[in-house]
Coordinates of C-alpha atoms in Angstrom, one line a residue:
X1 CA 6.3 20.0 -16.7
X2 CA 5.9 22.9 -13.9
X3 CA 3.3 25.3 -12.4
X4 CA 0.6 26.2 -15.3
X5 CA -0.5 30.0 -15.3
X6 CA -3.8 30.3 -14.1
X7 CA -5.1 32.9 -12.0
X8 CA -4.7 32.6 -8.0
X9 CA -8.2 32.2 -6.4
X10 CA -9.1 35.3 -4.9
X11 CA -12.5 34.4 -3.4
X12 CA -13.3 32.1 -0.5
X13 CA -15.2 30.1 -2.6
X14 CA -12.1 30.0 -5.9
X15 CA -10.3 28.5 -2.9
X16 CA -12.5 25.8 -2.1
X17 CA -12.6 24.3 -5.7
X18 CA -9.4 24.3 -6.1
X19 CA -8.8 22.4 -3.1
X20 CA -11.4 20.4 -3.5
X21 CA -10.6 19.2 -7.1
X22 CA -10.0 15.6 -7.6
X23 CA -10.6 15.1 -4.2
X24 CA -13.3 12.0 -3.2
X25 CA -14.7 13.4 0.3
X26 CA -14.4 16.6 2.3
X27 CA -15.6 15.9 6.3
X28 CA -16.8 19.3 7.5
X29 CA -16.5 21.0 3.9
X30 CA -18.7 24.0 5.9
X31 CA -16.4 24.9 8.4
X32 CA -13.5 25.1 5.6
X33 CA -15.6 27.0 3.9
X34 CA -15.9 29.0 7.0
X35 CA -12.0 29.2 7.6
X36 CA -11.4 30.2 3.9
X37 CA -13.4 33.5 4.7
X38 CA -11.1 34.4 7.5
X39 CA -7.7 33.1 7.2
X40 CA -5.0 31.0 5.6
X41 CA -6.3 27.4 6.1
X42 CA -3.5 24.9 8.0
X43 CA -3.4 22.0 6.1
X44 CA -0.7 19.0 6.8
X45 CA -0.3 15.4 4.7
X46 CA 1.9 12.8 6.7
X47 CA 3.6 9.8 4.7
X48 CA 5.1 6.9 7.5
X49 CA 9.0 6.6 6.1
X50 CA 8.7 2.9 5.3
X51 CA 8.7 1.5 2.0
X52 CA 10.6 3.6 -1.5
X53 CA 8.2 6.1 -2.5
X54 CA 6.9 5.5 -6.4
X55 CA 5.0 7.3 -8.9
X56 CA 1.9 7.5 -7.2
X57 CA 3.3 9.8 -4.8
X58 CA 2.6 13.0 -7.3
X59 CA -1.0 11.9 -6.7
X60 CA -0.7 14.1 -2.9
X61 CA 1.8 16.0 -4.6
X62 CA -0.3 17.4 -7.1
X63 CA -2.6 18.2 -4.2
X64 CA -0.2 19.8 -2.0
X65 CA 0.4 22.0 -5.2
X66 CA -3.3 22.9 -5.6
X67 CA -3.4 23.8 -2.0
X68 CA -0.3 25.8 -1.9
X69 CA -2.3 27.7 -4.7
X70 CA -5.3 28.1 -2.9
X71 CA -3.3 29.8 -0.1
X72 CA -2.8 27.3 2.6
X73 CA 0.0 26.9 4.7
X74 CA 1.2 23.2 4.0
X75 CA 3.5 20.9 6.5
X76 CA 4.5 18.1 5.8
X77 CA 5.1 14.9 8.0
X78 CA 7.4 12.2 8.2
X79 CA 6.0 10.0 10.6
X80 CA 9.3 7.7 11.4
X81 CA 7.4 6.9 14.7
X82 CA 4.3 5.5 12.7
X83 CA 6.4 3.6 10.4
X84 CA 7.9 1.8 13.5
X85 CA 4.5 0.8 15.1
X86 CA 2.8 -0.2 11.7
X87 CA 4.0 -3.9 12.2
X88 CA 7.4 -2.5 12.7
X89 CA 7.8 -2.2 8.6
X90 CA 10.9 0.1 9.3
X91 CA 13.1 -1.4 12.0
X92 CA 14.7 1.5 14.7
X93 CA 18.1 1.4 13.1
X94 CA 17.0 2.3 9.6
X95 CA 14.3 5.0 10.9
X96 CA 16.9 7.9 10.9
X97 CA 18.2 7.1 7.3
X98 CA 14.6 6.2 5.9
X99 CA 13.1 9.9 6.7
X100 CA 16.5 11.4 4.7
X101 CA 15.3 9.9 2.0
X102 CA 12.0 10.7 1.8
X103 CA 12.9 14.3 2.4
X104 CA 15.1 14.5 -0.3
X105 CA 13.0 12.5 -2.7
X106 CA 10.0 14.2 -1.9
X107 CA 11.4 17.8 -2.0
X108 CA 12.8 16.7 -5.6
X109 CA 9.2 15.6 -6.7
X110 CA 8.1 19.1 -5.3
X111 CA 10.8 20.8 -7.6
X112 CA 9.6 19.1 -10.3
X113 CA 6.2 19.7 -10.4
X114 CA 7.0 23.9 -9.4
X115 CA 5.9 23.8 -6.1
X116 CA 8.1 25.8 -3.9
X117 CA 9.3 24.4 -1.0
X118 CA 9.9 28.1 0.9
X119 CA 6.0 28.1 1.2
X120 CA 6.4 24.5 2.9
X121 CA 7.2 23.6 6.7
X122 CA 8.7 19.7 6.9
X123 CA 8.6 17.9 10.5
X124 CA 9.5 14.6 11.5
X125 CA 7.3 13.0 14.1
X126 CA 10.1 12.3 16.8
X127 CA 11.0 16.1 16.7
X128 CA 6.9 16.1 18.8
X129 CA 6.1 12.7 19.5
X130 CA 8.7 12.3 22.1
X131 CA 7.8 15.3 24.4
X132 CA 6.3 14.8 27.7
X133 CA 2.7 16.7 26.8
X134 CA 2.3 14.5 23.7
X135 CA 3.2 11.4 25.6
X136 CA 1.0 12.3 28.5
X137 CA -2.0 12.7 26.0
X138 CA -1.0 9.5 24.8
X139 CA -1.9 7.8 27.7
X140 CA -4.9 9.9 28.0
X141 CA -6.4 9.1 24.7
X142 CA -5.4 5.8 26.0
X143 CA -8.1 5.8 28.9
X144 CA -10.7 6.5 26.4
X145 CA -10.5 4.5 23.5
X146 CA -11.7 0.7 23.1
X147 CA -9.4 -1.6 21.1
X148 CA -12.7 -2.2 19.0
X149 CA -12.3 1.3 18.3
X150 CA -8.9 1.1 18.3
X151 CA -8.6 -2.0 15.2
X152 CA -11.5 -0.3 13.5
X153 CA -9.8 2.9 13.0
X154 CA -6.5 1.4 11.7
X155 CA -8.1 -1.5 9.6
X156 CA -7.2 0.1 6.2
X157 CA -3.7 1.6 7.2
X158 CA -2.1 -0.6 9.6
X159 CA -0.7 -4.3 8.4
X160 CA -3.7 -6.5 9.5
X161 CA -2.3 -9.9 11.5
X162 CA -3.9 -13.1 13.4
X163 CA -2.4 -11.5 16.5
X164 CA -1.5 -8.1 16.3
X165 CA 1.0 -6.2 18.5
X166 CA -0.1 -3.0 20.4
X167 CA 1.7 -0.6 18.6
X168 CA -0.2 -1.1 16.0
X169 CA -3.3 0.0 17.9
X170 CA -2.0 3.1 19.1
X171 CA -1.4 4.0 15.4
X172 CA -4.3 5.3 15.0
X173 CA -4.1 7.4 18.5
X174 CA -1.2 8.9 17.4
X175 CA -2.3 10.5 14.0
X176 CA -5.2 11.8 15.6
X177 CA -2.8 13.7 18.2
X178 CA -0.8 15.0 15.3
X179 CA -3.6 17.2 14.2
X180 CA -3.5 19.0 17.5
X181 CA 0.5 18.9 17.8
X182 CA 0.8 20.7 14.5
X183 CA -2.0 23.4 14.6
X184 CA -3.6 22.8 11.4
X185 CA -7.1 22.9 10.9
X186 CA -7.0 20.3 8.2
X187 CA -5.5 17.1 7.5
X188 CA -5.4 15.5 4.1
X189 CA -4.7 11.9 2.9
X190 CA -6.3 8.8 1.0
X191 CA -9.9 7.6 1.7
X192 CA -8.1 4.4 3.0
X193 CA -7.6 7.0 6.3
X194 CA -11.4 7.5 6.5
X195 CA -11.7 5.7 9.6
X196 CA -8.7 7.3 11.5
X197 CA -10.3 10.7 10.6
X198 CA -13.8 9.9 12.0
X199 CA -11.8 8.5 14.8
X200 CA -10.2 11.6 15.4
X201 CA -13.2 13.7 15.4
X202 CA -14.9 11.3 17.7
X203 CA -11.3 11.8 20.2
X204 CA -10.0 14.9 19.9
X205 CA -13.3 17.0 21.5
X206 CA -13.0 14.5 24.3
X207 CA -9.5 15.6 25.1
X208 CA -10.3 19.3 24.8
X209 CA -8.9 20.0 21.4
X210 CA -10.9 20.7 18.0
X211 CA -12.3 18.3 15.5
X212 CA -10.4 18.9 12.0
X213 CA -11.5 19.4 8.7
X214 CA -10.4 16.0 6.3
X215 CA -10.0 16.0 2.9
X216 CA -9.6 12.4 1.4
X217 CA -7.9 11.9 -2.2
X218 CA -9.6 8.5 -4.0
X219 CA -7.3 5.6 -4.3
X220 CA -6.3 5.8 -7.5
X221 CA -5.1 2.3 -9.0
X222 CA -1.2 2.1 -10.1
X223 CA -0.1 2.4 -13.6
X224 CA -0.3 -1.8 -13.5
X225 CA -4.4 -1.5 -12.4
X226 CA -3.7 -2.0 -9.0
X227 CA -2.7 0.2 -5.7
X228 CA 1.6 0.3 -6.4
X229 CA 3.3 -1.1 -3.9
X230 CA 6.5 -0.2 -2.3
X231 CA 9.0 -2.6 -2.7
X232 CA 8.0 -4.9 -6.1
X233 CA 9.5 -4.1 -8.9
X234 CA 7.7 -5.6 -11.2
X235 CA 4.2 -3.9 -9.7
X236 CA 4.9 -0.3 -9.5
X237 CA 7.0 2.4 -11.1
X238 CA 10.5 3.6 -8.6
X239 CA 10.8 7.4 -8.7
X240 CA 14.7 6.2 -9.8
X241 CA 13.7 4.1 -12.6
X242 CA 15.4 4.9 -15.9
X243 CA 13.3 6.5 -19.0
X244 CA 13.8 3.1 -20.8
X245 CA 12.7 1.5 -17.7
X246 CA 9.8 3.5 -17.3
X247 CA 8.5 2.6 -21.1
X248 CA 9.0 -1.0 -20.4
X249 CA 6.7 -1.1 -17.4
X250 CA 4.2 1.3 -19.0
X251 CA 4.1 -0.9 -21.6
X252 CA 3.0 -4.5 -19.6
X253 CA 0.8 -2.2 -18.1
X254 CA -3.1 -3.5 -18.0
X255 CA -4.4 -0.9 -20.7
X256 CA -7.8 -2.5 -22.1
X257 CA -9.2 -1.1 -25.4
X258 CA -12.4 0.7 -24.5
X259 CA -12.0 0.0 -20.7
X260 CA -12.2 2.6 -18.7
X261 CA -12.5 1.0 -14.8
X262 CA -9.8 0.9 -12.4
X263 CA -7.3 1.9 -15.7
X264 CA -4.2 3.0 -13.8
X265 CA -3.1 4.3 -16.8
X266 CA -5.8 7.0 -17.2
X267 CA -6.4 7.5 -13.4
X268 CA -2.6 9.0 -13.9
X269 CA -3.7 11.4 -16.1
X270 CA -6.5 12.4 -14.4
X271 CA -5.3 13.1 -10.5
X272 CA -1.4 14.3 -11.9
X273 CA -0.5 14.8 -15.5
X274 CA -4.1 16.8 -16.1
X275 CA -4.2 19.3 -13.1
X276 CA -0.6 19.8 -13.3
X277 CA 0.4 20.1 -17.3
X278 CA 2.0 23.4 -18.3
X279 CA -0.8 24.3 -21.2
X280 CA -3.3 22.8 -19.3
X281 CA -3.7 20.2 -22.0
X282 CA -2.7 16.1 -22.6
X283 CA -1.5 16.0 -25.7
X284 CA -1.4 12.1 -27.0
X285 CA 1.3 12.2 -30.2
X286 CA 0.2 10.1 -33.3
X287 CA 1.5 9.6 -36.9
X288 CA -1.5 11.1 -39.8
X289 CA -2.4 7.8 -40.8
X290 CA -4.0 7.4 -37.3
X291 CA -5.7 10.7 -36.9
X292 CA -2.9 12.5 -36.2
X293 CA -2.0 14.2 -32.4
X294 CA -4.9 14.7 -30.3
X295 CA -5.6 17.2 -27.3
X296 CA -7.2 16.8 -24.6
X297 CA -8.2 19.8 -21.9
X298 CA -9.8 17.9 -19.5
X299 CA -10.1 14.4 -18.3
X300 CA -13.7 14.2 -19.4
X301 CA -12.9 14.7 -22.7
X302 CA -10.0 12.1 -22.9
X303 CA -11.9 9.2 -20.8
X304 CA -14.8 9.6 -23.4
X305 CA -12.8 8.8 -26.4
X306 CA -11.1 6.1 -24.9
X307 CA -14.3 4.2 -23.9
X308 CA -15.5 4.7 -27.5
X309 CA -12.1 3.5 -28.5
X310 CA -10.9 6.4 -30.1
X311 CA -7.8 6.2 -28.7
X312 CA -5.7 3.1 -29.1
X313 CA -4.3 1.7 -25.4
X314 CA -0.7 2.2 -26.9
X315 CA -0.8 5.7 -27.7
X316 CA -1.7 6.7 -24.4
X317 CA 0.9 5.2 -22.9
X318 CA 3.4 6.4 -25.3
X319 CA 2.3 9.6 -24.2
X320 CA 2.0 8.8 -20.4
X321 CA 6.0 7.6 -20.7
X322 CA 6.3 10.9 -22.0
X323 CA 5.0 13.1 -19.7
X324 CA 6.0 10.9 -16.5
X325 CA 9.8 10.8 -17.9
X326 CA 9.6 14.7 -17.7
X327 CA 8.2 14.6 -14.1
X328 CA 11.0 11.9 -13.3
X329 CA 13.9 14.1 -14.3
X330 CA 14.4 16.2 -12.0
X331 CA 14.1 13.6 -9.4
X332 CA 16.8 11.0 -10.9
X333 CA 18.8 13.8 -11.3
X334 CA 18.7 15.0 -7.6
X335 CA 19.9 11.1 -6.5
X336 CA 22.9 11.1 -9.0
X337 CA 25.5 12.7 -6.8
X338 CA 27.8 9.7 -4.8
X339 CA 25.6 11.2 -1.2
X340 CA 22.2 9.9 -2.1
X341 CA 23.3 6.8 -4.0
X342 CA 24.8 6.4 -0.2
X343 CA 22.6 7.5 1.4
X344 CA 19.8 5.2 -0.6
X345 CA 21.6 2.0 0.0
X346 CA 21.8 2.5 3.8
X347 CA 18.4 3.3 4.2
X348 CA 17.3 0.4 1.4
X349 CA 19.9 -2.7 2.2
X350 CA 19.6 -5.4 -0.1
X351 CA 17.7 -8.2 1.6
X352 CA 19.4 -11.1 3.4
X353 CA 18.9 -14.4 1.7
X354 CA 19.5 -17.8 2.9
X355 CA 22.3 -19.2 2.4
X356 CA 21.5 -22.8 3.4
X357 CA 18.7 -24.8 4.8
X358 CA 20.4 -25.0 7.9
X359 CA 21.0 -20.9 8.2
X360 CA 18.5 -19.9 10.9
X361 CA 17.4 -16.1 11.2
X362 CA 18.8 -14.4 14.2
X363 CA 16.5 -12.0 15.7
X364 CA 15.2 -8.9 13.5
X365 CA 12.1 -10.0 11.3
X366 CA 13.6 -8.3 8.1
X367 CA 16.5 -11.5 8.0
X368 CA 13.4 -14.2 7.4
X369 CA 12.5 -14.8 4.2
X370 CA 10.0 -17.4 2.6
X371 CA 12.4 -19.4 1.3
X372 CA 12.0 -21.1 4.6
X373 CA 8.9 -22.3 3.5
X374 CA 8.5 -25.5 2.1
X375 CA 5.3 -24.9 0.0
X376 CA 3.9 -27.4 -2.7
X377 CA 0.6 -27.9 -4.5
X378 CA -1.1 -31.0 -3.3
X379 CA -4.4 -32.6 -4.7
X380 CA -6.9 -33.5 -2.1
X381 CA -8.1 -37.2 -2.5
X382 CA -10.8 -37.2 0.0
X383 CA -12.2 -34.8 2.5
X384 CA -14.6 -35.8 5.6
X385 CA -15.9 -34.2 8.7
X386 CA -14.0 -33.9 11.6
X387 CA -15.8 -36.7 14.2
X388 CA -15.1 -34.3 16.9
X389 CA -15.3 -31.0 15.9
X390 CA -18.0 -29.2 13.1
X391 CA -15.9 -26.8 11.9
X392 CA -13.2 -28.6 11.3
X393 CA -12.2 -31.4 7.7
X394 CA -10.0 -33.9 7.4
X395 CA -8.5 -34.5 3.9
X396 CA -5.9 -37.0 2.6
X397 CA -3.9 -34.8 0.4
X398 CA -1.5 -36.4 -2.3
X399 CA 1.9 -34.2 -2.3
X400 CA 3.8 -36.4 -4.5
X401 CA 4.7 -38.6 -1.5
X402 CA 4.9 -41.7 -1.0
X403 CA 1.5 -41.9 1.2
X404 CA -1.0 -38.9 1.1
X405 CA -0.6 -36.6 4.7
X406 CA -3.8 -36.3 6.6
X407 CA -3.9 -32.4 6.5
X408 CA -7.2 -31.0 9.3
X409 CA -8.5 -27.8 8.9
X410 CA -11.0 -25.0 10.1
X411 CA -13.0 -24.8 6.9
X412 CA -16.0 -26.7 7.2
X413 CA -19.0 -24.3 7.3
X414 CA -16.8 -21.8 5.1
X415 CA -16.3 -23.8 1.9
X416 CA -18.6 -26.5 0.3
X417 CA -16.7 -29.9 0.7
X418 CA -17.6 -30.5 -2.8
X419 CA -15.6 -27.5 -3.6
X420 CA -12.8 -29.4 -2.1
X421 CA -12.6 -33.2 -3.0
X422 CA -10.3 -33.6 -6.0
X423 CA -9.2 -29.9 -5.9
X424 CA -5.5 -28.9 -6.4
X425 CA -4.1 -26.3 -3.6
X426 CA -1.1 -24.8 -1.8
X427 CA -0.1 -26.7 1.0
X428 CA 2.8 -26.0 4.0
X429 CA 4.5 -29.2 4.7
X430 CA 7.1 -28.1 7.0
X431 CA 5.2 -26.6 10.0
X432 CA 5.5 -29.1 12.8
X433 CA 2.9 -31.5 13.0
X434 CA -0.5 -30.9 15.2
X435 CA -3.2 -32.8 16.6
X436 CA -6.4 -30.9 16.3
X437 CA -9.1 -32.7 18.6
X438 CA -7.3 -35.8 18.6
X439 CA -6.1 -36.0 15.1
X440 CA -2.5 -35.0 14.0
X441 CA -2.4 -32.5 11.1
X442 CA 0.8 -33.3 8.8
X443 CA 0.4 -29.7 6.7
X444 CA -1.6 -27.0 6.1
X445 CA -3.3 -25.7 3.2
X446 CA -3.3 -22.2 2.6
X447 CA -6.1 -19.8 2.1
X448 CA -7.1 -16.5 1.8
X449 CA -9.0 -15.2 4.4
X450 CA -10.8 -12.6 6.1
X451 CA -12.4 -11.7 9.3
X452 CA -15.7 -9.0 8.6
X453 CA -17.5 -9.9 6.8
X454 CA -16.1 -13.7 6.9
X455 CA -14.7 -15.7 4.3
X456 CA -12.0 -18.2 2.8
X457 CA -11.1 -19.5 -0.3
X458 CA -8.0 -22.1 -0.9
X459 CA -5.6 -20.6 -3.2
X460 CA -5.7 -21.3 -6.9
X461 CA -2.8 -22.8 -8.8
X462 CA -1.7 -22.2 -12.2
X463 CA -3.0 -24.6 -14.8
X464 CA -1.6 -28.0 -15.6
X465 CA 0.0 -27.7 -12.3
X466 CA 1.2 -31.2 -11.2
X467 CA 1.2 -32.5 -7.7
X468 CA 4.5 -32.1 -5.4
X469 CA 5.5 -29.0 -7.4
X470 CA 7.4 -26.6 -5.7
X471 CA 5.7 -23.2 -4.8
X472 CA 8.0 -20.5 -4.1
X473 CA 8.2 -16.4 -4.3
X474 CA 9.9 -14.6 -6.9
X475 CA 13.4 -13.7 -5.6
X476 CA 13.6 -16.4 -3.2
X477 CA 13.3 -19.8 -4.8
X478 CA 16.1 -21.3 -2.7
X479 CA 15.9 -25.4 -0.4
X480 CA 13.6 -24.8 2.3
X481 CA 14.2 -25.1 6.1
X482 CA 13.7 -28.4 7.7
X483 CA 10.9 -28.4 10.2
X484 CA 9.8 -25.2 11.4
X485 CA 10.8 -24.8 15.4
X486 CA 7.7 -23.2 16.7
X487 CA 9.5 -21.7 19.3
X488 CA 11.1 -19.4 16.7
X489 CA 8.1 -18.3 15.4
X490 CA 9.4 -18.3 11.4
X491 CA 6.3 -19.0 10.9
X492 CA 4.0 -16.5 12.2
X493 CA 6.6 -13.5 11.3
X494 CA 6.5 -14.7 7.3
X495 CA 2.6 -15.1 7.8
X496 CA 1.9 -11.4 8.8
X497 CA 3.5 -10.3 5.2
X498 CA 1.3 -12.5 3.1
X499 CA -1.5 -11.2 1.6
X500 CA -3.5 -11.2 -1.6
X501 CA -3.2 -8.4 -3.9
X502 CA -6.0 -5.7 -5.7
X503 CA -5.3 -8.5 -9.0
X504 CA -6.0 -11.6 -6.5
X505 CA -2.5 -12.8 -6.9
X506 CA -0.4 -13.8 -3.7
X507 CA 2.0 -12.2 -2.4
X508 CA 5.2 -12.0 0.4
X509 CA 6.1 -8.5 0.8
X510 CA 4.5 -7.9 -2.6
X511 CA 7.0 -10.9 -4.2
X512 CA 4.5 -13.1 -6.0
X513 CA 3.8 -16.2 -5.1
X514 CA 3.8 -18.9 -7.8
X515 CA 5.2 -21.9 -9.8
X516 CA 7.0 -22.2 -12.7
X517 CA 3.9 -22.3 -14.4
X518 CA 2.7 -19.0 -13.2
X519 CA 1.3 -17.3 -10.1
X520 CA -0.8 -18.5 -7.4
X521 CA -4.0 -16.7 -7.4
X522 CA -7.2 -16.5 -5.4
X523 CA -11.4 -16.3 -7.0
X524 CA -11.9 -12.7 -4.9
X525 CA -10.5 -11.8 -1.7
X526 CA -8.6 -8.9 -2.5
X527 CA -6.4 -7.9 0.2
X528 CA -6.9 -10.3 2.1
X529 CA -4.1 -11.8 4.5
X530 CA -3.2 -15.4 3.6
X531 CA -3.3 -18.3 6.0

């Protein structure tokens, strides 16, 4: 699949729709329009080098495409530095290694799709970020900005945690900076980045530099329903996977008959396959007995016949496979050569698992895993209010022990103790023991939960789940540690990485969370950190 045919813009206005297709929000779609009168518009898109790119990454792709089209001068930025201060998700060492291989993946994606990269400038934030002005301005924007401000700009980017670190706060600083540092006049990404755009129109002015234009792409669901995440496996599509690979996911992708909300599977034809097919046509491939092949020229077209079912779930993803094997080509080709199969194990290392229940981690967060967790569903046999405290419960919670644990917690005012007594949860039994106003807590019982606007809720557990069985995450269900040492902090460094999922399941490092009857779920909270 490469570059259709179709005309270059020519006037201001051709411009604009092209690079405003498929776009969700323009901030300051005047002055661009302004700009596009006068001169070739300086737009960049920054990726932090963390996580494997996947499929979704045509979705900007496709974009930096249309703009490339529409006559813009396009840089693109790997922001190693941002990827070290989100939560440190790529350690120092690997930083160097981790922006190779987004380069070369991404310059193979580029190829792909017939963009080419001549017409591109690639920088890496430490080439900038480093230098004495941008530091200095650092610490400038530093004088200015709150750490309301600060947490409210990054609240959809950067990993949210009980007790976040400061480098996380000055994430947000920093991409705003960019925008000056690499004279563009626009900068694009996901609306997920709203905040850290508004942010940097509110900041920039006040340190004597321009306000950007922003153009926000939607965020499009996954080919599994949800946002694809970076390092499951069985949630989201690898650039690297194999065509029979490929079909396999595509085919336990959710697909509904008639269903046309958060449908990954169409939302990929409608922000890549669409605005970036040869003939300018999807053409779905059936036998005569079932209508034969159908075409499709735009997305309108195709989303109306499958809502009135005209178009059976498995034939469009018989003919997604197709077309996203053809993208995929050229990029498993580019990583077959004995460099980048190197080169994508150093910057990738297999995780370190635990060996033992005894094997401690060392230092770096990557070595701990959740194996060290000693998690198990418990049933709670009575719950009471604290005497001491009115936010606080105390429940006698059955583990499969030989006596139930007192287990105190902050949810009274939060959760209806009806909603509790007799309930089945996901309880930590190896965190050691704490009084809370005078009464020792022997576990905890894990929720999801979130700050603004406030809520909780206990995690589910699979059906017919019995008390005292072992909850564990895919890939690690290894014996558990003994009692964690506090001191060590295992942990609060596991804890930052759980979360709940856009499907409500739970999730370490987006490694389910579940039994061997299934996964551990929540009622709503999606994306919310568990605790």
């Amino acid at each position: 699949m490469a570059e259709n045919g179709k005309t270059q813009p020519v006037t201001p206005e051709e411009k604009l729709q092209l690079i405003k297709r498929n776009l969700q929000e323009i901030i300051g779609e005047d002055r661009l329009l302004e700009a596009l009168k006068t001169q070739d518009v300086k737009v960049y898109w920054g990726t932090a080098t963390t996580g494997k790119p996947h499929v979704a990454y045509f979705v900007p792709m496709s974009k930096v495409a249309d703009f490339l089209k529409a006559g813009c001068e396009v840089t693109i930025l790997f922001a190693d530095l941002h990827a070290y201060l989100d939560n440190m998700k790529a350690p120092w060492s690997l930083l160097g290694l981790r922006v190779e291989y987004y380069e070369n993946i991404i310059k193979a994606m580029l190829t792909s799709i017939g963009v080419p990269l001549e017409k591109l400038k690639f920088v890496r934030g430490t080439d900038y970020q480093l230098s004495k002005e941008y530091t200095l301005d650092v610490y400038r924007l530093s004088s200015m900005v709150t750490d309301h401000d600060a947490k409210k700009a990054g609240a959809e980017v950067v990993k949210q945690v009980d007790h976040p670190l400061l480098s996380g706060m000055l994430y947000p600083g920093l991409q705003a900076l960019d925008e000056e540092y690499l004279k563009v006049d626009a900068q694009f990404g996901g609306v997920d980045q709203r905040k850290i755009f508004t942010f940097a129109e509110k900041y920039l002015p006040q340190l004597g530099y321009k306000k950007r234009i922003h153009l926000m792409n939607p965020m499009v669901p996954g080919l599994t329903g949800t946002k694809m995440s970076s390092s499951d496996d069985e949630s989201k599509i690898d650039l690297l996977d194999s065509a029979a690979q490929v079909k396999k996911k595509l085919k336990k992708a959710f697909c509904e008959p008639g269903n046309i909300k958060d449908n990954g599977v169409l939302s990929f034809v409608k922000y890549v396959l669409l605005p970036l097919a040869k003939d300018e046509e999807f053409v779905i491939e059936r036998s005569p007995e079932f209508g034969g092949d159908a075409a499709y020229k735009t997305f309108e077209e195709l989303e109306a016949a499958f809502a009135k079912e005209l178009i059976h779930p498995g034939d469009l993803k018989n003919a997604v496979t197709k077309y996203l094997n053809i993208l995929m080509e050229p990029v498993r080709q580019a990583f077959t050569t004995p460099e980048m199969r190197k080169l994508t194990q150093q910057a990738y290392p297999p995780p370190v698992k635990q060996k033992g229940p005894k094997a401690q981690p060392s230092s770096a967060s990557e070595e701990l895993s959740p194996a060290a967790l000693d998690l198990r569903i418990g049933k709670i046999i009575s719950v009471k209010k604290h005497p001491d405290a009115d936010s606080l419960y105390v429940e006698e919670v059955d583990l499969g022990e030989e006596a139930p644990r007192t287990v105190v917690s902050g949810l009274a005012g939060l959760v209806p103790m009806e909603d509790l007594q007799g309930r089945l949860g996901v309880f930590l039994c190896n965190l050691k023991p704490q009084k809370m106003r005078g009464i020792e807590s022997k576990a905890m019982l894990m929720c999801a939960s979130m700050d603004e606007p406030r809520a909780v809720e206990p995690l589910d557990v699979p059906t017919d789940s019995q008390v005292g069985t072992k909850v564990f995450f895919e890939g690690y269900d290894g014996k558990s540690e003994g009692e964690l040492k506090p001191k060590k902090k295992v942990w609060e460094t596991i804890q930052s990485d759980l979360k709940i999922n856009a499907e409500c399941e739970a999730q370490w490092k987006d490694n389910q969370m579940m039994t061997k009857l299934g996964k551990i779920t929540c009622k709503s909270l999606k994306g919310a950190p568990i605790k």
